[in-house]
Structures are given as C-alpha cells and as structure tokens.
Coordinates of C-alpha atoms and ligand atoms in Angstrom, one line a residue:
X1 CA -1.6 10.2 28.9
X2 CA 0.9 9.5 26.2
X3 CA -0.4 8.6 22.8
X4 CA 2.8 7.1 21.6
X5 CA 1.7 4.3 19.2
X6 CA 4.1 1.8 20.8
X7 CA 2.7 2.6 24.2
X8 CA -0.8 2.0 22.9
X9 CA 0.3 -1.4 21.5
X10 CA 2.3 -2.2 24.6
X11 CA -0.7 -1.6 26.8
X12 CA -2.8 -3.9 24.7
X13 CA -0.5 -6.9 25.1
X14 CA -2.3 -9.4 27.2
X15 CA 0.0 -12.4 26.7
X16 CA 3.7 -11.5 26.5
X17 CA 4.5 -15.1 25.9
X18 CA 2.4 -15.3 22.8
X19 CA 4.1 -15.5 19.4
X20 CA 4.3 -12.3 17.4
X21 CA 6.5 -13.5 14.5
X22 CA 6.8 -16.9 13.0
X23 CA 9.6 -17.2 10.5
X24 CA 9.2 -19.5 7.5
X25 CA 11.9 -21.8 9.1
X26 CA 9.6 -22.3 12.1
X27 CA 11.5 -20.1 14.6
X28 CA 9.4 -17.7 16.6
X29 CA 9.6 -14.3 18.3
X30 CA 7.3 -13.7 21.2
X31 CA 5.7 -10.3 22.1
X32 CA 8.0 -10.2 25.1
X33 CA 11.0 -10.7 22.8
X34 CA 9.7 -8.0 20.6
X35 CA 9.5 -5.5 23.5
X36 CA 13.0 -6.4 24.5
X37 CA 14.5 -6.1 21.1
X38 CA 12.8 -2.8 20.3
X39 CA 14.0 -1.5 23.7
X40 CA 17.5 -2.4 22.7
X41 CA 17.2 -0.6 19.4
X42 CA 15.5 2.4 21.1
X43 CA 18.3 2.6 23.6
X44 CA 20.9 2.7 20.8
X45 CA 19.0 5.4 19.0
X46 CA 18.7 7.5 22.2
X47 CA 22.4 7.0 22.8
X48 CA 23.2 8.2 19.3
X49 CA 21.4 11.4 20.1
X50 CA 18.0 10.7 18.3
X51 CA 15.5 13.2 19.7
X52 CA 11.8 13.4 19.4
X53 CA 10.9 14.7 15.9
X54 CA 14.2 13.5 14.4
X55 CA 14.1 11.2 11.4
X56 CA 15.5 7.6 11.2
X57 CA 15.6 6.5 7.6
X58 CA 16.1 2.9 6.3
X59 CA 16.6 1.4 2.9
X60 CA 17.0 -2.2 3.6
X61 CA 15.6 -5.6 2.5
X62 CA 12.6 -6.9 4.5
X63 CA 13.5 -8.4 7.8
X64 CA 12.2 -8.8 11.3
X65 CA 15.0 -6.5 12.5
X66 CA 13.8 -3.8 10.1
X67 CA 10.4 -4.0 11.8
X68 CA 12.2 -3.6 15.2
X69 CA 13.9 -0.5 13.9
X70 CA 10.5 1.0 12.9
X71 CA 9.0 0.3 16.3
X72 CA 12.1 1.5 18.2
X73 CA 12.0 4.7 16.2
X74 CA 8.4 5.2 17.3
X75 CA 9.4 4.4 20.9
X76 CA 12.0 7.2 21.0
X77 CA 9.5 9.6 19.6
X78 CA 11.3 10.0 16.2
X79 CA 9.8 9.6 12.7
X80 CA 10.5 6.4 10.8
X81 CA 11.3 6.9 7.1
X82 CA 11.3 3.6 5.1
X83 CA 12.6 3.7 1.6
X84 CA 11.8 1.4 -1.3
X85 CA 14.7 -0.9 -1.7
X86 CA 14.8 -0.4 -5.5
X87 CA 15.4 3.4 -5.3
X88 CA 18.6 4.4 -7.1
X89 CA 21.5 6.4 -5.6
X90 CA 20.2 9.6 -7.2
X91 CA 16.7 9.1 -5.6
X92 CA 18.3 8.2 -2.3
X93 CA 20.4 11.4 -2.4
X94 CA 17.2 13.4 -2.8
X95 CA 15.4 11.7 0.1
X96 CA 18.4 12.1 2.5
X97 CA 18.7 15.8 1.6
X98 CA 15.0 16.4 1.8
X99 CA 14.3 14.6 5.1
X100 CA 17.7 15.2 6.8
X101 CA 17.6 12.0 9.0
X102 CA 19.9 11.7 12.0
X103 CA 20.4 8.0 11.3
X104 CA 20.4 6.1 8.0
X105 CA 20.4 2.3 7.8
X106 CA 21.4 0.6 4.6
X107 CA 22.1 -2.8 3.2
X108 CA 25.7 -3.8 3.7
X109 CA 26.2 -4.1 -0.1
X110 CA 25.4 -0.4 -0.5
X111 CA 27.4 0.9 2.5
X112 CA 30.2 2.6 0.6
X113 CA 27.9 4.6 -1.7
X114 CA 25.7 5.4 1.3
X115 CA 28.7 6.6 3.3
X116 CA 29.4 9.2 0.6
X117 CA 25.7 10.3 0.4
X118 CA 25.4 10.6 4.2
X119 CA 28.4 12.9 4.3
X120 CA 26.9 15.1 1.6
X121 CA 23.5 15.2 3.3
X122 CA 24.9 15.7 6.8
X123 CA 23.5 12.4 8.2
X124 CA 25.2 11.8 11.6
X125 CA 25.1 8.0 11.8
X126 CA 25.2 5.2 9.2
X127 CA 24.5 1.6 10.1
X128 CA 24.1 -1.5 8.0
X129 CA 21.4 -4.2 8.2
X130 CA 21.2 -7.2 5.9
X131 CA 18.1 -9.3 5.2
X132 CA 19.5 -12.1 7.5
X133 CA 19.6 -9.6 10.4
X134 CA 23.4 -9.2 10.4
X135 CA 25.2 -5.9 10.1
X136 CA 26.6 -3.0 12.2
X137 CA 23.1 -2.1 13.5
X138 CA 22.7 -5.4 15.3
X139 CA 26.3 -5.3 16.5
X140 CA 25.7 -1.9 18.0
X141 CA 22.6 -3.0 19.9
X142 CA 24.3 -6.0 21.5
X143 CA 24.3 -5.7 25.3
X144 CA 22.0 -2.6 25.2
X145 CA 19.4 -2.6 28.1
X146 CA 16.2 -4.6 27.4
X147 CA 14.0 -2.0 29.0
X148 CA 13.0 1.3 27.6
X149 CA 10.5 4.0 28.8
X150 CA 8.6 5.1 25.6
X151 CA 9.0 8.8 25.0
X152 CA 5.6 10.4 25.6
X153 CA 4.0 11.7 22.5
X154 CA 0.8 13.5 21.6
X155 CA -1.6 12.1 19.0
X156 CA -0.5 14.6 16.3
X157 CA 3.2 14.2 16.8
X158 CA 5.0 12.6 13.8
X159 CA 5.5 8.8 13.9
X160 CA 6.6 8.3 10.2
X161 CA 7.3 10.0 6.9
X162 CA 6.4 7.9 3.9
X163 CA 7.3 9.3 0.5
X164 CA 4.6 8.8 -2.0
X165 CA 5.4 6.9 -5.2
X166 CA 5.8 10.1 -7.1
X167 CA 4.1 9.2 -10.4
X168 CA 3.8 12.9 -11.1
X169 CA 6.8 15.0 -10.3
X170 CA 9.0 14.6 -7.3
X171 CA 7.8 12.3 -4.6
X172 CA 6.5 14.0 -1.5
X173 CA 6.9 13.0 2.2
X174 CA 3.6 12.3 3.8
X175 CA 3.8 13.1 7.5
X176 CA 2.0 10.4 9.5
X177 CA 1.1 10.8 13.1
X178 CA 0.8 8.5 16.1
X179 CA -3.0 9.1 16.1
X180 CA -3.2 8.3 12.4
X181 CA -1.7 4.9 12.9
X182 CA -3.3 4.0 16.2
X183 CA -6.8 5.0 15.1
X184 CA -6.5 3.2 11.8
X185 CA -5.2 0.0 13.4
X186 CA -8.1 0.1 15.8
X187 CA -10.6 0.6 13.0
X188 CA -9.2 -2.4 11.1
X189 CA -9.0 -4.7 14.1
X190 CA -12.7 -3.9 14.7
X191 CA -13.8 -4.0 11.0
X192 CA -11.9 -7.2 10.1
X193 CA -12.4 -8.9 13.5
X194 CA -8.7 -9.5 14.2
X195 CA -8.0 -11.3 17.5
X196 CA -5.1 -13.0 19.3
X197 CA -6.1 -16.2 17.6
X198 CA -5.2 -14.9 14.1
X199 CA -2.1 -15.8 12.2
X200 CA -1.6 -13.4 9.3
X201 CA 0.5 -14.5 6.3
X202 CA 2.7 -11.4 5.6
X203 CA 4.3 -11.4 2.2
X204 CA 4.1 -7.7 1.5
X205 CA 7.1 -5.3 1.4
X206 CA 7.5 -3.2 4.6
X207 CA 8.6 0.1 3.0
X208 CA 5.0 0.8 2.1
X209 CA 1.9 1.7 4.2
X210 CA 0.2 -1.7 3.3
X211 CA 2.9 -4.1 4.8
X212 CA 4.3 -1.7 7.4
X213 CA 1.1 -0.2 8.9
X214 CA -2.0 -2.0 7.7
X215 CA -0.7 -5.5 8.2
X216 CA 1.8 -5.0 11.1
X217 CA -0.1 -2.5 13.3
X218 CA -3.3 -4.4 13.0
X219 CA -1.7 -7.7 13.9
X220 CA 0.1 -6.0 16.8
X221 CA -2.9 -4.3 18.2
X222 CA -4.9 -7.5 18.1
X223 CA -2.1 -9.5 19.7
X224 CA -2.1 -11.7 16.6
X225 CA 0.9 -13.6 15.0
X226 CA 2.4 -13.0 11.6
X227 CA 4.1 -15.5 9.4
X228 CA 6.8 -13.2 8.0
X229 CA 7.9 -14.0 4.5
X230 CA 10.9 -12.1 2.9
X231 CA 8.8 -11.6 -0.2
X232 CA 5.8 -13.0 -2.1
X233 CA 6.5 -16.4 -3.6
X234 CA 3.5 -18.5 -4.7
X235 CA 5.2 -21.8 -3.6
X236 CA 6.0 -20.5 -0.2
X237 CA 2.6 -19.0 0.3
X238 CA 0.9 -22.3 -0.7
X239 CA 3.2 -24.2 1.7
X240 CA 2.5 -21.9 4.6
X241 CA -1.2 -21.1 4.1
X242 CA -2.3 -24.1 6.0
X243 CA -0.7 -22.5 9.1
X244 CA -2.4 -19.1 8.6
X245 CA -5.9 -17.8 9.3
X246 CA -5.7 -14.5 7.3
X247 CA -3.8 -13.0 4.4
X248 CA -3.4 -9.5 3.1
X249 CA -2.2 -8.9 -0.4
X250 CA -2.1 -6.8 -3.5
X251 CA -4.2 -8.0 -6.4
X252 CA -1.3 -9.7 -8.2
X253 CA -0.8 -12.0 -5.2
X254 CA -4.2 -13.4 -5.8
X255 CA -4.1 -13.6 -9.5
X256 CA -0.7 -15.4 -9.3
X257 CA -2.1 -17.9 -6.7
X258 CA -4.9 -18.6 -9.2
X259 CA -2.4 -19.8 -11.8
X260 CA -1.3 -22.6 -9.4
X261 CA -3.5 -25.7 -9.7
X262 CA -2.7 -26.7 -6.1
X263 CA -4.3 -23.5 -4.8
X264 CA -7.7 -24.9 -4.2
X265 CA -10.6 -25.0 -1.8
X266 CA -9.1 -27.7 0.4
X267 CA -5.9 -25.6 0.9
X268 CA -7.8 -22.6 2.2
X269 CA -10.9 -24.0 3.7
X270 CA -9.8 -23.1 7.2
X271 CA -8.9 -19.5 6.3
X272 CA -10.9 -16.7 7.9
X273 CA -10.1 -13.8 5.6
X274 CA -8.3 -12.6 2.4
X275 CA -7.9 -8.9 2.1
X276 CA -6.8 -7.0 -1.1
X277 CA -5.8 -3.4 -1.7
X278 CA -3.2 -0.9 -3.0
X279 CA -4.4 -1.4 -6.6
X280 CA -7.7 -2.4 -8.2
X281 CA -8.7 -6.0 -7.8
X282 CA -10.5 -6.9 -11.1
X283 CA -14.0 -8.2 -10.8
X284 CA -12.8 -11.2 -12.9
X285 CA -10.1 -12.1 -10.3
X286 CA -12.6 -11.6 -7.5
X287 CA -15.1 -14.0 -9.1
X288 CA -12.5 -16.5 -10.2
X289 CA -11.1 -16.6 -6.6
X290 CA -14.5 -17.2 -5.1
X291 CA -15.3 -19.9 -7.6
X292 CA -12.0 -21.7 -6.9
X293 CA -11.9 -21.3 -3.1
X294 CA -15.3 -20.4 -1.8
X295 CA -13.8 -17.2 -0.3
X296 CA -14.9 -13.7 -1.3
X297 CA -11.8 -11.5 -1.1
X298 CA -12.5 -8.4 1.0
X299 CA -11.3 -5.4 -1.0
X300 CA -10.4 -2.1 0.8
X301 CA -9.1 1.3 -0.3
X302 CA -6.4 3.4 1.2
X303 CA -3.4 5.5 0.4
X304 CA -0.1 6.6 1.9
X305 CA -1.6 10.0 3.0
X306 CA -4.7 8.7 4.6
X307 CA -4.0 5.1 5.7
X308 CA -7.2 3.0 5.1
X309 CA -10.4 4.8 4.2
X310 CA -13.0 2.2 3.2
X311 CA -13.6 -1.5 3.3
X312 CA -16.1 -4.0 2.0
X313 CA -18.0 -5.5 4.9
X314 CA -16.8 -8.4 7.0
X315 CA -20.4 -9.6 7.3
X316 CA -22.5 -9.0 4.3
X317 CA -22.0 -8.6 0.6
X318 CA -18.4 -8.1 -0.5
X319 CA -19.1 -6.6 -3.9
X320 CA -16.5 -7.3 -6.7
X321 CA -15.3 -4.0 -8.2
X322 CA -16.1 -1.9 -5.2
X323 CA -14.1 -0.8 -2.1
X324 CA -17.1 -0.8 0.3
X325 CA -18.0 1.7 3.0
X326 CA -16.1 4.2 5.1
X327 CA -14.3 2.7 8.1
X328 CA -15.4 3.7 11.5
X329 CA -14.6 7.4 12.2
X330 CA -13.8 8.1 8.5
X331 CA -15.9 10.4 6.3
X332 CA -16.0 10.2 2.5
X333 CA -17.6 12.7 0.1
X334 CA -17.4 13.0 -3.7
X335 CA -17.0 16.5 -5.1
X336 CA -17.1 18.3 -8.4
X337 CA -13.7 19.2 -9.6
X338 CA -14.6 22.7 -10.6
X339 CA -17.2 23.8 -8.0
X340 CA -16.0 21.7 -5.1
X341 CA -19.6 21.0 -4.3
X342 CA -20.8 17.5 -3.4
X343 CA -22.1 15.6 -6.5
X344 CA -25.5 14.0 -6.5
X345 CA -25.6 10.3 -5.5
X346 CA -24.7 8.0 -8.4
X347 CA -22.4 10.6 -10.1
X348 CA -18.7 10.4 -10.5
X349 CA -16.7 12.8 -8.3
X350 CA -13.4 13.4 -6.6
X351 CA -13.0 11.3 -3.5
X352 CA -12.4 13.5 -0.4
X353 CA -11.6 12.0 3.0
X354 CA -11.7 13.3 6.5
X355 CA -11.0 11.6 9.8
X356 CA -8.3 10.7 12.3
X357 CA -6.6 8.6 9.6
X358 CA -5.7 11.6 7.4
X359 CA -2.1 12.7 7.5
X360 CA -0.7 16.0 8.8
X361 CA 0.6 17.3 5.5
X362 CA 3.6 17.0 3.2
X363 CA 7.1 17.4 4.7
X364 CA 8.3 20.9 4.2
X365 CA 5.8 21.6 1.4
X366 CA 3.2 23.9 3.0
X367 CA 1.8 25.0 -0.4
X368 CA 1.2 21.4 -1.6
X369 CA -0.3 20.6 1.8
X370 CA -2.7 23.6 1.5
X371 CA -3.6 22.7 -2.1
X372 CA -4.6 19.2 -1.1
X373 CA -6.1 19.6 2.4
X374 CA -9.3 21.7 2.5
X375 CA -9.9 24.1 5.4
X376 CA -12.6 21.8 6.8
X377 CA -10.1 19.0 7.0
X378 CA -11.1 17.0 3.9
X379 CA -8.1 15.6 1.9
X380 CA -8.5 15.7 -1.9
X381 CA -7.3 12.2 -2.8
X382 CA -6.8 12.6 -6.6
X383 CA -9.0 9.4 -7.0
X384 CA -12.3 9.6 -8.8
X385 CA -15.2 7.5 -7.5
X386 CA -18.9 6.8 -7.5
X387 CA -21.2 5.7 -4.7
X388 CA -24.0 3.3 -5.6
X389 CA -27.5 3.3 -4.0
X390 CA -26.4 0.8 -1.3
X391 CA -23.5 3.1 -0.3
X392 CA -20.7 1.1 -1.8
X393 CA -17.8 3.2 -3.2
X394 CA -16.1 2.2 -6.5
X395 CA -12.9 3.8 -7.8
X396 CA -13.0 4.8 -11.4
X397 CA -9.4 5.8 -11.6
X398 CA -6.9 8.5 -10.7
X399 CA -7.9 12.0 -11.9
X400 CA -4.7 12.2 -13.9
X401 CA -5.5 8.9 -15.7
X402 CA -8.9 10.2 -16.9
X403 CA -9.0 10.2 -20.7
X404 CA -10.7 13.0 -22.6
X405 CA -11.4 11.9 -26.1
X406 CA -13.2 14.2 -28.5
X407 CA -14.4 16.1 -25.5
X408 CA -15.9 13.1 -23.7
X409 CA -14.6 11.8 -20.4
X410 CA -13.6 8.2 -20.5
X411 CA -12.9 6.4 -17.2
X412 CA -10.2 3.8 -17.7
X413 CA -11.7 1.4 -15.0
X414 CA -14.9 1.0 -17.0
X415 CA -13.1 0.1 -20.2
X416 CA -10.7 -2.1 -18.4
X417 CA -13.6 -4.0 -16.8
X418 CA -15.2 -4.6 -20.2
X419 CA -11.9 -5.7 -21.7
X420 CA -11.2 -8.1 -18.8
X421 CA -14.6 -9.7 -19.4
X422 CA -13.6 -10.8 -22.9
X423 CA -12.5 -14.5 -23.1
X424 CA -8.7 -14.7 -23.7
X425 CA -7.8 -11.4 -22.0
X426 CA -5.6 -12.1 -19.0
X427 CA -4.8 -8.5 -18.0
X428 CA -5.1 -5.1 -19.4
X429 CA -4.6 -1.3 -19.0
X430 CA -6.4 1.5 -20.7
X431 CA -4.6 4.8 -21.3
X432 CA -5.0 8.0 -23.3
X433 CA -2.5 8.6 -26.1
X434 CA -2.2 11.9 -28.0
X435 CA -4.5 11.8 -31.0
X436 CA -4.5 14.4 -33.8
X437 CA -8.2 14.5 -34.1
X438 CA -9.6 13.5 -30.7
X439 CA -7.0 15.1 -28.4
X440 CA -6.6 11.8 -26.7
X441 CA -7.3 8.4 -28.2
X442 CA -8.5 5.6 -25.8
X443 CA -5.8 3.0 -26.1
X444 CA -5.9 -0.6 -24.8
X445 CA -2.8 -2.6 -23.7
X446 CA -3.6 -6.3 -23.3
X447 CA -1.9 -9.4 -22.1
X448 CA -3.6 -12.4 -23.7
X449 CA -4.2 -15.7 -21.9
X450 CA -1.7 -18.3 -23.0
X451 CA -2.7 -19.8 -26.3
X452 CA -5.4 -17.2 -26.9
X453 CA -5.5 -15.9 -30.5
X454 CA -7.4 -12.8 -29.9
X455 CA -6.9 -10.0 -32.4
X456 CA -7.2 -6.3 -32.2
X457 CA -10.3 -6.2 -34.4
X458 CA -12.0 -9.0 -32.5
X459 CA -11.5 -7.1 -29.2
X460 CA -12.8 -3.8 -30.7
X461 CA -15.8 -5.7 -32.2
X462 CA -16.6 -7.3 -28.8
X463 CA -16.3 -3.9 -27.0
X464 CA -18.6 -2.2 -29.5
X465 CA -21.5 -4.2 -28.2
X466 CA -20.7 -3.2 -24.6
X467 CA -19.6 0.4 -24.6
X468 CA -20.5 3.7 -26.3
X469 CA -18.3 4.2 -29.4
X470 CA -16.2 6.9 -27.9
X471 CA -15.1 4.6 -25.1
X472 CA -14.0 1.8 -27.4
X473 CA -10.1 1.8 -27.7
X474 CA -9.1 3.1 -31.1
X475 CA -6.0 0.9 -30.9
X476 CA -5.3 -2.3 -28.9
X477 CA -1.7 -3.4 -28.4
X478 CA -0.6 -6.8 -27.2
X479 CA 2.2 -7.2 -24.7
X480 CA 3.7 -10.1 -22.7
X481 CA 3.3 -8.3 -19.4
X482 CA 2.3 -5.0 -18.0
X483 CA 4.8 -2.7 -16.2
X484 CA 4.0 -2.8 -12.5
X485 CA 5.6 -1.3 -9.4
X486 CA 6.4 -3.4 -6.3
X487 CA 2.9 -2.9 -4.9
X488 CA 1.4 -4.4 -8.1
X489 CA 0.2 -1.0 -9.5
X490 CA 0.3 -0.7 -13.2
X491 CA 2.7 2.1 -14.2
X492 CA 0.4 4.0 -16.5
X493 CA 2.9 6.8 -16.9
X494 CA 5.4 4.4 -18.5
X495 CA 2.6 3.0 -20.8
X496 CA 1.7 6.6 -21.9
X497 CA 5.4 7.1 -22.8
X498 CA 5.6 3.8 -24.7
X499 CA 2.4 4.5 -26.7
X500 CA 2.8 8.3 -27.1
X501 CA 3.1 7.9 -30.9
X502 CA 0.3 5.4 -31.3
X503 CA -1.6 7.8 -33.5
X504 CA 1.3 9.4 -35.3
X505 CA 4.4 11.2 -33.9
X506 CA 3.7 14.1 -31.5
Ligands
LIG1 P1 -0.3 4.4 -2.2 O1 -0.2 5.7 -1.7 O2 0.9 3.9 -2.9 O3 -0.9 3.4 -1.2 O4 -1.4 4.5 -3.4 C1 -2.7 4.9 -3.2 C2 -3.5 4.8 -4.4 O5 -3.7 3.4 -4.8 C3 -4.9 5.3 -4.2 O6 -5.0 6.7 -4.3 C4 -5.7 4.6 -5.3 O7 -5.5 5.2 -6.5 C5 -4.9 3.2 -5.4 N1 -5.7 2.2 -4.6 C6 -5.5 1.8 -3.4 N2 -6.4 0.8 -3.1 C7 -7.1 0.6 -4.1 C8 -8.2 -0.3 -4.5 N3 -8.7 -1.2 -3.6 N4 -8.8 -0.1 -5.7 C9 -8.3 0.8 -6.6 N5 -7.3 1.6 -6.4 C10 -6.7 1.5 -5.1

C-alpha cells in the first residue's frame, strides 16, 4: 500500500464538504476544494516533467496557494523545499545550486532576479505566486484536470527538504520522509486530541516545520479547519480567537498577546488548547498567561530534523519551563558528550532522539549525516537537557550556547530564568563573551519593562542571592529589543558578535 502522505490524509477525509481553510475575510475552502486544487497543481507539475524524487522549491509569501503547492508536490512524489521569504539573493543562489530543483516558484516582485539565478542553477521551470494567489503558477493551473492519482510512495521516500536555520556555518538540507510526517501528525492528533470539530488559528509562517507540518498536517489528518492568517498580528488574532478552538504559536505570540489589555479570560474561555514551541517559553510568560486566561499553555519540543519529539501532557500537569514527555513512538535519551553513555537521571546530557519522526539525513552531506546520526538510529540533537524525577524533560540550551567560565559550565537557560524572575525584567538573553581571565564571561542582555529603572548593579545583586557566583553575569547590558528570527528564536550568534569586546578587545 502506498505511504504517500497525501494519500494517508485523503483516506482519512470523512466529510469532503467540511471546511479546511477559513480566510480572515470569511471565505472558505472545503476539503473537496483542497483535493481538486492540489490535483490541478499536481497535474501541472507532472506535465512539466516533475518526477518522483525531484525537488520543487518555493520562496513565496504565506498563502493558501503556497499550501496547495506543498501538498501537490507531495502528491506527485517529489520533495517540497520551502524557503524563508527573507533569504537574500546570495542565499537563494546557494539553495538552488545545492538542491537543484526542477521547479522554482517566486514572488512576482523577485521574478527578474530569480530568472537569472534559475538559469545559473539549471532550474527548468520558474513560476510566480503572489500572496493574494495571483501569478503565473495559478494561470498555468487554470483548466487543469481536478483529479489526480497520487504517485505511490514508500514511507522512507522523500517528501520535503527543509534547510536548517544555519546558525553555525552553511545551512543543511534536512531530508524529511513521508513516514516522518505521517507518523508525527498521527502522534500529535492523538496527544493533543485534535478532531474534526477543531478550528486552529494559524498565524505561523509556512516555510518552517512548525507552520507547515506541525500545524497543517495535524489539522489535515484530524479533518479540522484552520483560520489562515497571512502573519501574526495581535489585533487580528484577538478579533479571530472567538471563532477558534485551538492555537499554535511561538513564545513571542503569547508574550505579545499578554501586552494587550483586551486579551483576557472572557475572550479565550471557549478555547480548548494553546500550544507553544520552536523556542523556549519562559516560566514567567507561562505563569502570566495562566493567571490572565486560566489556560496553561502546552509546551512541546521539536526541530527541523526530527519533527516533534516531546510534549507536555494534554491531561495532567503542564509544567512551566519543561517540554514534557516523549510523544508516542519517540525515544529520548540523554548522553555524556565525551563517553556517549547515558547520564544518570537528574544530570544534564545531550538530548538524543530515535523514532519514525527522525529524518533521513542531510541532503548530499553523508559525512555530516554520519556525524549526527548514531548507528543505532539515535539523532544527536545538539540540545542539552535534563529529565526530572517525574520524567519531564527540560532544555537547558544548545550545546554551542553553553558558557564555560573559569572552567565551570554555565547553562544560559538557568541564568535567564533567574533574570526573568526579577521585577522589571521584560526579556533577556545570556551569552558568553571572551574574557581575558575566565575564558568566557557570563553576560546578560536585558530588555527592561517600560518605566522600570533597574540598574546593572541591582540586577547583579539580586542574582547573587539566587545563583552561585560563577553563574552571575559579570556584565549586564540593556537593550530596547533582542534580535530574533522569524520563529521568535533569539539570535545568540549576533549577540555574541555585538558583545565580543565586553571585557576588552579580543
Ligand atoms: P528548528 O529546527 O528551527 O525548529 O529549531 C529547533 C531548535 O529549537 C531545537 O533544537 C531547540 O534548540 C529549539 N526549540 C524548539 N522547541 C523548543 C522549546 N519548546 N524550548 C526550547 N527550545 C526549543
């Protein structure tokens, strides 16, 4: 039997007349219309010679049509390659040369530059797609047949390539299979109790695993509806929340909503679930959200290479500052960096993951794949974690963000949590900066609450009562905002560059 992800979704559709997408203007797209539109796109791709295993790349603004393109690519058995809309021409040139897609879809405004890049990279077909759904892609699908027989696929055939955000060196293409996506969507439907009566507020970008796979595939497999916003906008979210039952977001969505006085218990009383992931949700935000709305945000942990790994429980204690338990079918172990042996319970170790969710390897990088995937199938995530007595996993930071000061390991997450608990601290990040004496100096970067007059010495004094001396930031800098990427992750690499001379020029 074919394991094509779309066939799996198709077979699970019970009510073709049910609404899949609700646009903010009130117009709707049914599951039946979704099948027809993706069939038209798939017929076009087939007619342009897209074969199983080929790549179809897109760098476009978020639109329903971009979702159709993803699903149509899966239907023809090719691999979908979504690209962050903020990548520059130089970055795009790299991706096109590395992935060699047969088709590239770009925003109409970027068509001329893309044309040149496609010629250089040998891309056979270039189409345009604007956020409002217009462009040469839609014109080319007009009149195409509305039926399509999905190309049969095996579970470990490629469904997508997602380039990692590349915070260290060149970004790598994670090869994601049909089984990775189907198994993960199944695990999330079950764990988060998604059903056809759900209406998911979707305000995430769709070039990333969170918005494209976690949100969309879960909704599709459950037969749920999505309110599909072009981007996150607090006012729009507040306007549309009364129509939704669930929301998935990055932590900044929730902290921004909390700045709006009209975001209150009455507005979200009817909601079933708020999910957070892609970056750490601070315990402060978790608590403030619960105090304001009565809802405990459900935090989960995943990554491009592995899809979703762990989740706080649907029923039971959703513990602030933790990412919960392994999802059904997923195994987690924590290992020692040097010996690779499993660390005793309660100790910090490298998070390793095994299961049907774990990707197939990095595109055309067999050595990197071999370095990060162990022979027994565990993927070395690069995240450090600790598991408490009750089995809850907490992430203490990326291994590369670990600070070694005077020979002591300092885990940024611990210092950040202590900083955030100080009155007047709105947001913060903790990094290591070169230090002539200590090797690295623990360095805090803080955004103050409006009107707060916190000083560096007051913060250091407060932390001294909470943390061992070597963990207390040697310097604290104040900024208006922290640099974040589109998924809300703090760009620590850029902070390290900014503060590299904090303790004297290097
Ligand atoms: P990406 O591949 O862009 O999805 O980034 C994955 C990384 O985001 C993980 O390896 C973690 O470092 C981080 N991440 C994802 N979810 C969480 C979470 N709930 N808490 C802390 N970090 C997270």
